[in-house]
Amino acid sequence: AKSEERNAFRFYSPIMQADARKRLQLASELRQALANDEFRLVFQPSLELRTGRIVAVEALLRWQHPKRGLVMPDSFIPMAESLGLIRRIDEWVLRAACAWIRQWDREHIAPIRVAVNVSASWFGHPAFIEGLHTALRDYQVDPKRLLLEITESAILRLGEGTHRTMYALHTMGVGVAIDDFGTGYSSLAYLKLPAVVCLKIDRTFITGIPRSPDDVAIVEAILAMSRSLKLYAIAEGIEDEAQHEFLLRAGCEEGQGYLYARPLEVPDLLRMLKSGG
Ligand code: C2E
Ligand code: CA
Ligand code: CA
Ligand code: CA
């Protein structure tokens, strides 16, 4: 599965955004994908840096296209958004993640946290909280097991409703991580919103440490801020030992990246969890 991921076909180039006929085709293919179970989730482990234990996984979407093979999310999620189909896809992802949590509990797998990416158009939709409620209830999932990842730029796009949604999440006990943190050029006011518990430091800053003094300064500033606000930080895209060492010493709580594990098919994830990975 690993080499398959690397060779995955990036068929849907952004250029297609302009082509109306191809857009219609993609829209109908995405609807078919939902109807025919062509989507599946892979899971990338997140490690507690101090102990090396897997404490969480991030659910990442894969599309097994009947003709084109494996399609990666970057090549269809932006267009699913502009086609108005992302809400249904996000809800499918959330429900699939909850179904896995339930199954792992039944198999007595360690109760790790599962992070799910939620786009702005679903997070900001009036039916979002209800859909989340229903998924948690249908699969009897403890809200604390879930972490919702919202990108900084998505929060920026959302208006008034954000506060209401964050309070509702806080009441339910569902935490929110600010994804791709540092890339949104936004105000920091939303870091005080009640459901926000985690900052995911964007890979573009991790790539440069410890070589680039700018990236070092930015990451250290984010970690200091995260500590004073009593949030925890996850660094994403850790690819080598030097980055790991730096982040561990700088007090970053968790890390995700190819150094530890690529996004894994479920059997591979379970093997890694059982081996104490
Ligand atoms: P993201 O949320 O920032 O997810 C992290 C991406 O970085 C994943 O790509 C992951 O495979 C990749 N990654 C992890 N570790 C490393 C590393 O060490 N080096 C490098 N170079 N890359 C690493 P993926 O799976 O292709 O997903 C891309 C993006 O698509 C995600 O970025 C997210 O924005 C979106 N996405 C994925 N699944 C979903 C989903 O279920 N719903 C929504 N709305 N968006 C999703
Ligand atoms: Ca994410
Ligand atoms: Ca991210
Ligand atoms: Ca990203």
Coordinates of C-alpha atoms and ligand atoms in Angstrom, one line a residue:
A1 CA 0.0 0.0 0.0
K2 CA 2.9 2.3 0.7
S3 CA 4.4 2.2 -2.8
E4 CA 0.9 2.5 -4.1
E5 CA 0.5 5.8 -2.2
R6 CA 3.7 7.2 -3.7
N7 CA 2.6 6.4 -7.2
A8 CA -1.0 7.6 -6.7
F9 CA -2.3 9.3 -9.8
R10 CA -2.7 13.0 -9.4
F11 CA -5.3 13.0 -12.1
Y12 CA -7.4 16.0 -11.2
S13 CA -5.2 19.0 -11.9
P14 CA -6.3 22.5 -10.8
I15 CA -6.5 23.4 -14.5
M16 CA -9.7 21.3 -14.7
Q17 CA -11.3 23.9 -12.4
A18 CA -11.9 25.9 -15.5
D19 CA -13.4 23.2 -17.7
A20 CA -17.1 23.0 -17.1
R21 CA -17.7 19.6 -18.8
K22 CA -15.0 18.0 -16.7
R23 CA -16.3 19.6 -13.6
L24 CA -19.7 18.0 -14.3
Q25 CA -18.1 14.7 -14.8
L26 CA -16.1 14.9 -11.6
A27 CA -19.3 15.9 -9.7
S28 CA -21.1 12.8 -10.9
E29 CA -18.1 10.6 -10.2
L30 CA -17.9 11.9 -6.7
R31 CA -21.6 11.2 -6.1
Q32 CA -21.0 7.7 -7.5
A33 CA -18.0 7.3 -5.2
L34 CA -20.2 8.1 -2.2
A35 CA -22.9 5.7 -3.4
N36 CA -20.5 2.9 -4.3
D37 CA -18.2 2.9 -1.3
E38 CA -15.1 4.0 -3.3
F39 CA -13.8 6.1 -0.4
R40 CA -11.8 4.7 2.5
L41 CA -9.8 6.0 5.4
V42 CA -6.1 5.6 6.1
F43 CA -4.7 6.6 9.5
Q44 CA -1.4 8.4 10.3
P45 CA -0.2 7.9 13.8
S46 CA 0.6 10.8 16.1
L47 CA 3.3 10.1 18.7
E48 CA 3.9 11.6 22.1
L49 CA 7.4 12.8 21.6
R50 CA 8.6 12.3 25.2
T51 CA 7.6 8.6 25.2
G52 CA 7.4 7.6 21.6
R53 CA 3.9 6.2 22.2
I54 CA 1.2 6.4 19.6
V55 CA -1.5 8.5 21.3
A56 CA -3.6 9.5 18.3
V57 CA -4.2 9.0 14.6
E58 CA -5.4 11.3 11.9
A59 CA -8.0 10.0 9.5
L60 CA -7.0 10.8 5.9
L61 CA -9.3 10.2 2.9
R62 CA -8.4 8.0 0.0
W63 CA -10.5 7.5 -3.2
Q64 CA -10.2 4.1 -4.9
H65 CA -11.4 5.1 -8.4
P66 CA -12.7 2.2 -10.4
K67 CA -10.6 3.3 -13.5
R68 CA -8.0 5.7 -12.3
G69 CA -6.9 3.8 -9.2
L70 CA -5.9 5.6 -6.0
V71 CA -6.7 9.3 -6.0
M72 CA -5.2 11.5 -3.3
P73 CA -7.3 14.1 -1.4
D74 CA -5.4 17.2 -2.6
S75 CA -6.5 16.4 -6.1
F76 CA -10.3 16.2 -5.4
I77 CA -11.1 17.9 -2.1
P78 CA -10.7 21.5 -3.3
M79 CA -13.0 20.8 -6.2
A80 CA -15.4 18.8 -4.1
E81 CA -15.6 22.1 -2.1
S82 CA -16.4 24.2 -5.1
L83 CA -18.9 21.7 -6.4
G84 CA -20.8 21.8 -3.0
L85 CA -20.1 18.1 -2.3
I86 CA -17.6 18.4 0.5
R87 CA -20.2 18.4 3.3
R88 CA -21.4 15.0 2.3
I89 CA -17.9 13.7 2.0
D90 CA -16.9 15.2 5.4
E91 CA -19.9 13.6 7.0
W92 CA -19.0 10.2 5.4
V93 CA -15.5 10.6 6.8
L94 CA -16.7 11.4 10.3
R95 CA -19.1 8.5 10.3
A96 CA -16.5 6.1 9.0
A97 CA -14.0 7.3 11.6
C98 CA -16.6 6.7 14.4
A99 CA -17.3 3.2 13.0
W100 CA -13.6 2.4 13.3
I101 CA -13.4 3.7 16.8
R102 CA -16.3 1.5 17.8
Q103 CA -14.8 -1.5 16.1
W104 CA -11.4 -0.9 17.7
D105 CA -13.0 -0.6 21.1
R106 CA -14.7 -4.0 20.6
E107 CA -11.4 -5.5 19.7
H108 CA -9.8 -3.9 22.9
I109 CA -7.3 -1.9 20.9
A110 CA -5.7 0.9 22.9
P111 CA -8.2 3.8 23.1
I112 CA -6.3 6.4 21.0
R113 CA -7.7 9.7 19.9
V114 CA -8.9 10.0 16.3
A115 CA -8.6 13.3 14.5
V116 CA -10.9 14.1 11.6
N117 CA -10.5 16.9 9.1
V118 CA -13.6 19.1 8.7
S119 CA -13.9 21.7 6.0
A120 CA -15.3 25.2 6.5
S121 CA -18.4 24.5 4.5
W122 CA -19.5 21.7 6.8
F123 CA -18.2 23.2 10.1
G124 CA -20.1 26.4 9.3
H125 CA -23.3 24.7 8.3
P126 CA -26.3 24.9 10.6
A127 CA -26.7 21.1 10.4
F128 CA -23.1 20.3 11.5
I129 CA -23.6 19.9 15.2
E130 CA -26.6 17.7 14.6
G131 CA -24.7 15.5 12.2
L132 CA -21.9 15.2 14.7
H133 CA -24.3 14.3 17.5
T134 CA -25.9 11.7 15.3
A135 CA -22.6 10.1 14.4
L136 CA -21.4 9.9 18.0
R137 CA -24.7 8.5 19.1
D138 CA -25.1 5.9 16.3
Y139 CA -21.6 4.5 17.0
Q140 CA -21.7 5.2 20.7
V141 CA -18.4 7.1 20.6
D142 CA -17.1 9.0 23.6
P143 CA -16.8 12.6 22.4
K144 CA -13.3 12.8 24.1
R145 CA -12.0 10.3 21.6
L146 CA -12.5 12.7 18.7
L147 CA -10.5 15.7 17.6
L148 CA -11.8 17.9 14.8
E149 CA -9.1 19.5 12.7
I150 CA -10.2 22.9 11.2
T151 CA -7.7 24.8 9.2
E152 CA -6.8 28.3 10.2
S153 CA -7.9 29.7 6.9
A154 CA -11.3 27.9 7.2
I155 CA -11.9 29.5 10.6
L156 CA -11.1 32.8 9.0
R157 CA -13.8 32.3 6.4
L158 CA -16.4 31.5 9.0
G159 CA -18.3 34.3 10.5
E160 CA -20.6 34.7 13.5
G161 CA -21.7 31.1 13.6
T162 CA -18.2 30.0 14.7
H163 CA -18.7 31.0 18.3
R164 CA -22.0 29.2 18.6
T165 CA -20.5 26.0 17.0
M166 CA -17.4 26.2 19.3
Y167 CA -19.6 26.5 22.4
A168 CA -21.7 23.6 21.3
L169 CA -18.6 21.5 20.7
H170 CA -17.2 22.5 24.1
T171 CA -20.5 21.5 25.8
M172 CA -20.4 18.2 24.0
G173 CA -16.8 17.6 25.0
V174 CA -15.4 17.5 21.5
G175 CA -12.0 19.2 21.0
V176 CA -10.9 21.2 18.0
A177 CA -7.3 21.5 16.6
I178 CA -6.3 24.4 14.5
D179 CA -4.8 22.7 11.5
D180 CA -1.9 24.2 9.3
F181 CA -1.3 26.7 12.1
G182 CA 0.8 29.6 11.1
T183 CA -0.3 29.8 7.5
G184 CA -3.6 31.6 7.8
Y185 CA -2.4 35.2 8.4
S186 CA -5.2 35.6 10.8
S187 CA -5.9 37.2 14.0
L188 CA -5.2 35.1 17.0
A189 CA -8.5 35.8 18.8
Y190 CA -10.0 32.5 17.9
L191 CA -7.4 30.7 20.0
K192 CA -9.5 31.7 23.0
L193 CA -12.6 29.9 21.7
P194 CA -13.7 27.3 24.2
A195 CA -13.4 24.1 22.2
V196 CA -9.9 24.8 20.9
V197 CA -7.4 22.5 22.6
C198 CA -4.7 21.9 20.1
L199 CA -2.4 23.7 17.5
K200 CA -1.1 21.7 14.6
I201 CA 2.1 23.4 13.5
D202 CA 2.2 23.4 9.7
R203 CA 4.8 21.3 7.9
T204 CA 6.2 24.3 6.1
F205 CA 7.8 25.5 9.4
I206 CA 8.9 22.0 10.4
T207 CA 10.8 21.5 7.1
G208 CA 13.2 24.3 8.0
I209 CA 14.2 23.3 11.5
P210 CA 16.8 23.3 12.9
R211 CA 18.7 24.9 10.0
S212 CA 16.6 28.0 9.3
P213 CA 16.8 30.6 12.1
D214 CA 13.4 32.0 11.0
D215 CA 11.6 28.7 11.2
V216 CA 13.2 28.0 14.6
A217 CA 12.0 31.3 15.9
I218 CA 8.5 30.8 14.5
V219 CA 8.2 27.2 15.9
E220 CA 9.5 28.3 19.3
A221 CA 7.1 31.2 19.4
I222 CA 4.1 29.0 18.5
L223 CA 5.1 26.5 21.3
A224 CA 5.5 29.3 23.8
M225 CA 2.1 30.7 22.9
S226 CA 0.5 27.3 22.9
R227 CA 1.8 26.6 26.4
S228 CA 0.6 29.9 27.9
L229 CA -2.8 29.3 26.4
K230 CA -2.8 25.8 27.9
L231 CA -3.2 24.2 24.4
Y232 CA -1.1 21.3 23.2
A233 CA 0.9 21.3 20.1
I234 CA 1.3 18.7 17.3
A235 CA 4.1 19.2 14.8
E236 CA 3.3 17.8 11.4
G237 CA 5.6 16.6 8.6
I238 CA 8.5 15.4 10.8
E239 CA 10.8 13.6 8.4
D240 CA 14.2 13.4 10.1
E241 CA 15.9 12.9 13.5
A242 CA 17.2 16.5 13.7
Q243 CA 13.6 17.8 13.5
H244 CA 12.5 15.2 16.1
E245 CA 15.3 16.2 18.5
F246 CA 14.6 19.9 18.2
L247 CA 10.9 19.5 18.8
L248 CA 11.4 17.2 21.7
R249 CA 13.8 19.6 23.4
A250 CA 11.6 22.6 22.6
G251 CA 8.7 20.9 24.4
C252 CA 6.4 20.1 21.6
E253 CA 4.0 17.5 22.9
E254 CA 3.2 15.4 19.8
G255 CA 4.5 14.7 16.3
Q256 CA 3.3 13.3 13.1
G257 CA 5.4 12.5 10.0
Y258 CA 7.1 10.1 7.7
L259 CA 9.9 9.6 10.3
Y260 CA 7.5 7.7 12.5
A261 CA 4.9 6.4 10.0
R262 CA 3.1 7.2 6.7
P263 CA -0.7 7.2 6.6
L264 CA -1.5 3.5 7.2
E265 CA -4.1 1.0 6.1
V266 CA -6.0 -0.3 9.1
P267 CA -4.3 -3.7 9.3
D268 CA -0.8 -2.0 9.3
L269 CA -2.0 0.5 11.9
L270 CA -3.2 -2.3 14.2
R271 CA 0.1 -4.1 13.7
M272 CA 2.0 -1.0 14.7
L273 CA -0.2 -0.4 17.8
K274 CA 0.2 -4.0 18.9
S275 CA 3.9 -4.0 18.6
G276 CA 3.9 -1.0 21.0
G277 CA 5.0 1.3 18.1
Ligands
C2E1 P1 -3.5 17.9 6.2 O1 -4.8 17.8 7.0 O2 -2.5 18.9 6.5 O3 -2.9 16.4 6.3 C1 -1.5 16.1 6.3 C2 -1.0 15.7 5.0 O4 0.4 15.6 5.1 C3 -1.5 14.3 4.6 O5 -1.6 14.3 3.1 C4 -0.3 13.4 5.0 O6 -0.2 12.2 4.3 C5 0.9 14.4 4.7 N1 2.0 14.0 5.5 C6 2.1 13.5 6.7 N2 3.4 13.4 7.2 C7 4.1 13.9 6.2 C8 5.6 14.1 6.1 O7 6.4 13.7 7.0 N3 6.0 14.7 4.9 C9 5.2 15.0 3.9 N4 5.7 15.6 2.9 N5 3.8 14.9 4.0 C10 3.3 14.3 5.2 P2 -2.9 13.7 2.4 O8 -3.3 12.5 3.1 O9 -2.5 13.7 0.9 O10 -3.9 14.9 2.6 C11 -3.7 16.1 2.1 C12 -4.8 17.1 2.6 O11 -6.1 16.8 2.1 C13 -4.9 17.2 4.1 O12 -3.9 18.0 4.6 C14 -6.3 17.8 4.2 O13 -6.3 19.2 4.1 C15 -7.0 17.2 3.1 N6 -7.8 16.0 3.6 C16 -7.4 14.7 3.8 N7 -8.4 13.9 4.2 C17 -9.5 14.8 4.4 C18 -10.8 14.6 4.8 O14 -11.3 13.5 5.2 N8 -11.7 15.7 4.8 C19 -11.2 16.9 4.4 N9 -12.1 18.0 4.4 N10 -9.9 17.1 4.0 C20 -9.1 16.1 4.0
CA2 CA -5.2 17.7 9.1
CA3 CA -2.2 20.0 8.5
CA4 CA -2.4 20.8 5.0

